[in-house]
Short mmCIF file of C-alpha atoms in Angstrom, two decimals:
data_model
loop_
_atom_site.label_atom_id
_atom_site.label_comp_id
_atom_site.label_asym_id
_atom_site.label_seq_id
_atom_site.Cartn_x
_atom_site.Cartn_y
_atom_site.Cartn_z
CA UNK A 1 -23.39 9.27 3.50
CA UNK A 2 -21.84 12.28 5.46
CA UNK A 3 -20.13 14.92 3.64
CA UNK A 4 -16.93 13.90 5.33
CA UNK A 5 -17.06 10.50 4.08
CA UNK A 6 -17.81 11.68 0.39
CA UNK A 7 -14.89 14.16 0.74
CA UNK A 8 -12.48 11.22 1.59
CA UNK A 9 -13.72 9.04 -1.06
CA UNK A 10 -13.13 11.75 -3.41
CA UNK A 11 -9.53 12.09 -2.10
CA UNK A 12 -8.88 8.61 -2.46
CA UNK A 13 -10.37 8.30 -6.11
CA UNK A 14 -8.23 11.53 -7.04
CA UNK A 15 -5.11 9.59 -5.69
CA UNK A 16 -6.05 6.37 -7.71
CA UNK A 17 -6.45 8.40 -10.79
CA UNK A 18 -3.43 10.55 -10.57
CA UNK A 19 -1.15 7.51 -9.58
CA UNK A 20 -2.81 5.26 -12.47
CA UNK A 21 -2.08 7.78 -14.90
CA UNK A 22 1.22 8.82 -13.79
CA UNK A 23 2.60 5.22 -13.52
CA UNK A 24 1.25 4.02 -16.88
CA UNK A 25 0.65 7.13 -18.96
CA UNK A 26 1.72 5.56 -22.11
CA UNK A 27 -0.15 2.35 -21.81
CA UNK A 28 -3.35 4.24 -20.86
CA UNK A 29 -3.16 6.30 -24.13
CA UNK A 30 -1.85 3.80 -26.61
CA UNK A 31 -3.66 0.57 -25.72
CA UNK A 32 -6.02 0.99 -22.34
CA UNK A 33 -8.11 -2.08 -22.98
CA UNK A 34 -5.01 -4.44 -23.46
CA UNK A 35 -3.57 -2.80 -20.30
CA UNK A 36 -6.50 -3.51 -18.45
CA UNK A 37 -6.92 -6.97 -19.57
CA UNK A 38 -3.31 -7.79 -18.56
CA UNK A 39 -4.07 -6.56 -14.85
CA UNK A 40 -4.59 -10.18 -13.71
CA UNK A 41 -1.03 -11.37 -14.74
CA UNK A 42 0.61 -8.31 -13.07
CA UNK A 43 3.61 -9.19 -10.87
CA UNK A 44 1.88 -7.22 -8.03
CA UNK A 45 -1.49 -8.74 -8.25
CA UNK A 46 -4.86 -7.83 -9.52
CA UNK A 47 -5.68 -5.44 -6.54
CA UNK A 48 -2.16 -3.61 -6.61
CA UNK A 49 -3.86 -0.30 -8.00
CA UNK A 50 -6.25 -0.14 -5.18
CA UNK A 51 -3.53 -1.22 -2.50
CA UNK A 52 -1.02 1.27 -3.71
CA UNK A 53 -3.49 3.94 -3.74
CA UNK A 54 -4.55 3.10 -0.35
CA UNK A 55 -1.01 3.35 0.90
CA UNK A 56 -0.46 6.81 -0.75
CA UNK A 57 -4.07 7.76 0.81
CA UNK A 58 -2.75 6.82 4.26
CA UNK A 59 0.56 8.69 3.90
CA UNK A 60 -1.56 11.92 2.74
CA UNK A 61 -3.99 11.50 5.61
CA UNK A 62 -1.19 11.21 8.04
CA UNK A 63 0.48 14.21 6.74
CA UNK A 64 -3.05 16.27 6.68
CA UNK A 65 -3.77 15.08 10.36
CA UNK A 66 -0.24 16.27 11.44
CA UNK A 67 -0.97 19.70 9.75
CA UNK A 68 -4.34 19.95 11.47
CA UNK A 69 -2.77 19.16 14.77
CA UNK A 70 0.05 21.78 14.27
CA UNK A 71 -2.64 24.50 13.33
CA UNK A 72 -4.70 23.59 16.23
CA UNK A 73 -1.67 23.84 18.69
CA UNK A 74 -0.54 27.21 17.10
CA UNK A 75 -4.12 28.80 17.30
CA UNK A 76 -4.26 27.71 21.13
CA UNK A 77 -0.72 29.00 21.66
CA UNK A 78 -1.56 32.53 20.21
CA UNK A 79 -4.70 33.05 22.47
#
């Protein structure tokens, strides 16, 4: 795999980890196995952790691309 793809996978997994712990901090530290076993009964569905993380990833990606475009425009303007 290319380095850029691995970097983006790392960004996604970091977002996934932070959101999972941030949203369900008490459950992960008090009863993690039970928490995982109730995932299929979630009101948002089994895949909701991945979908919510992907939504956050897309938002962060858009912000990163916007900043990159602005930086490129500023560097072109200063030449």
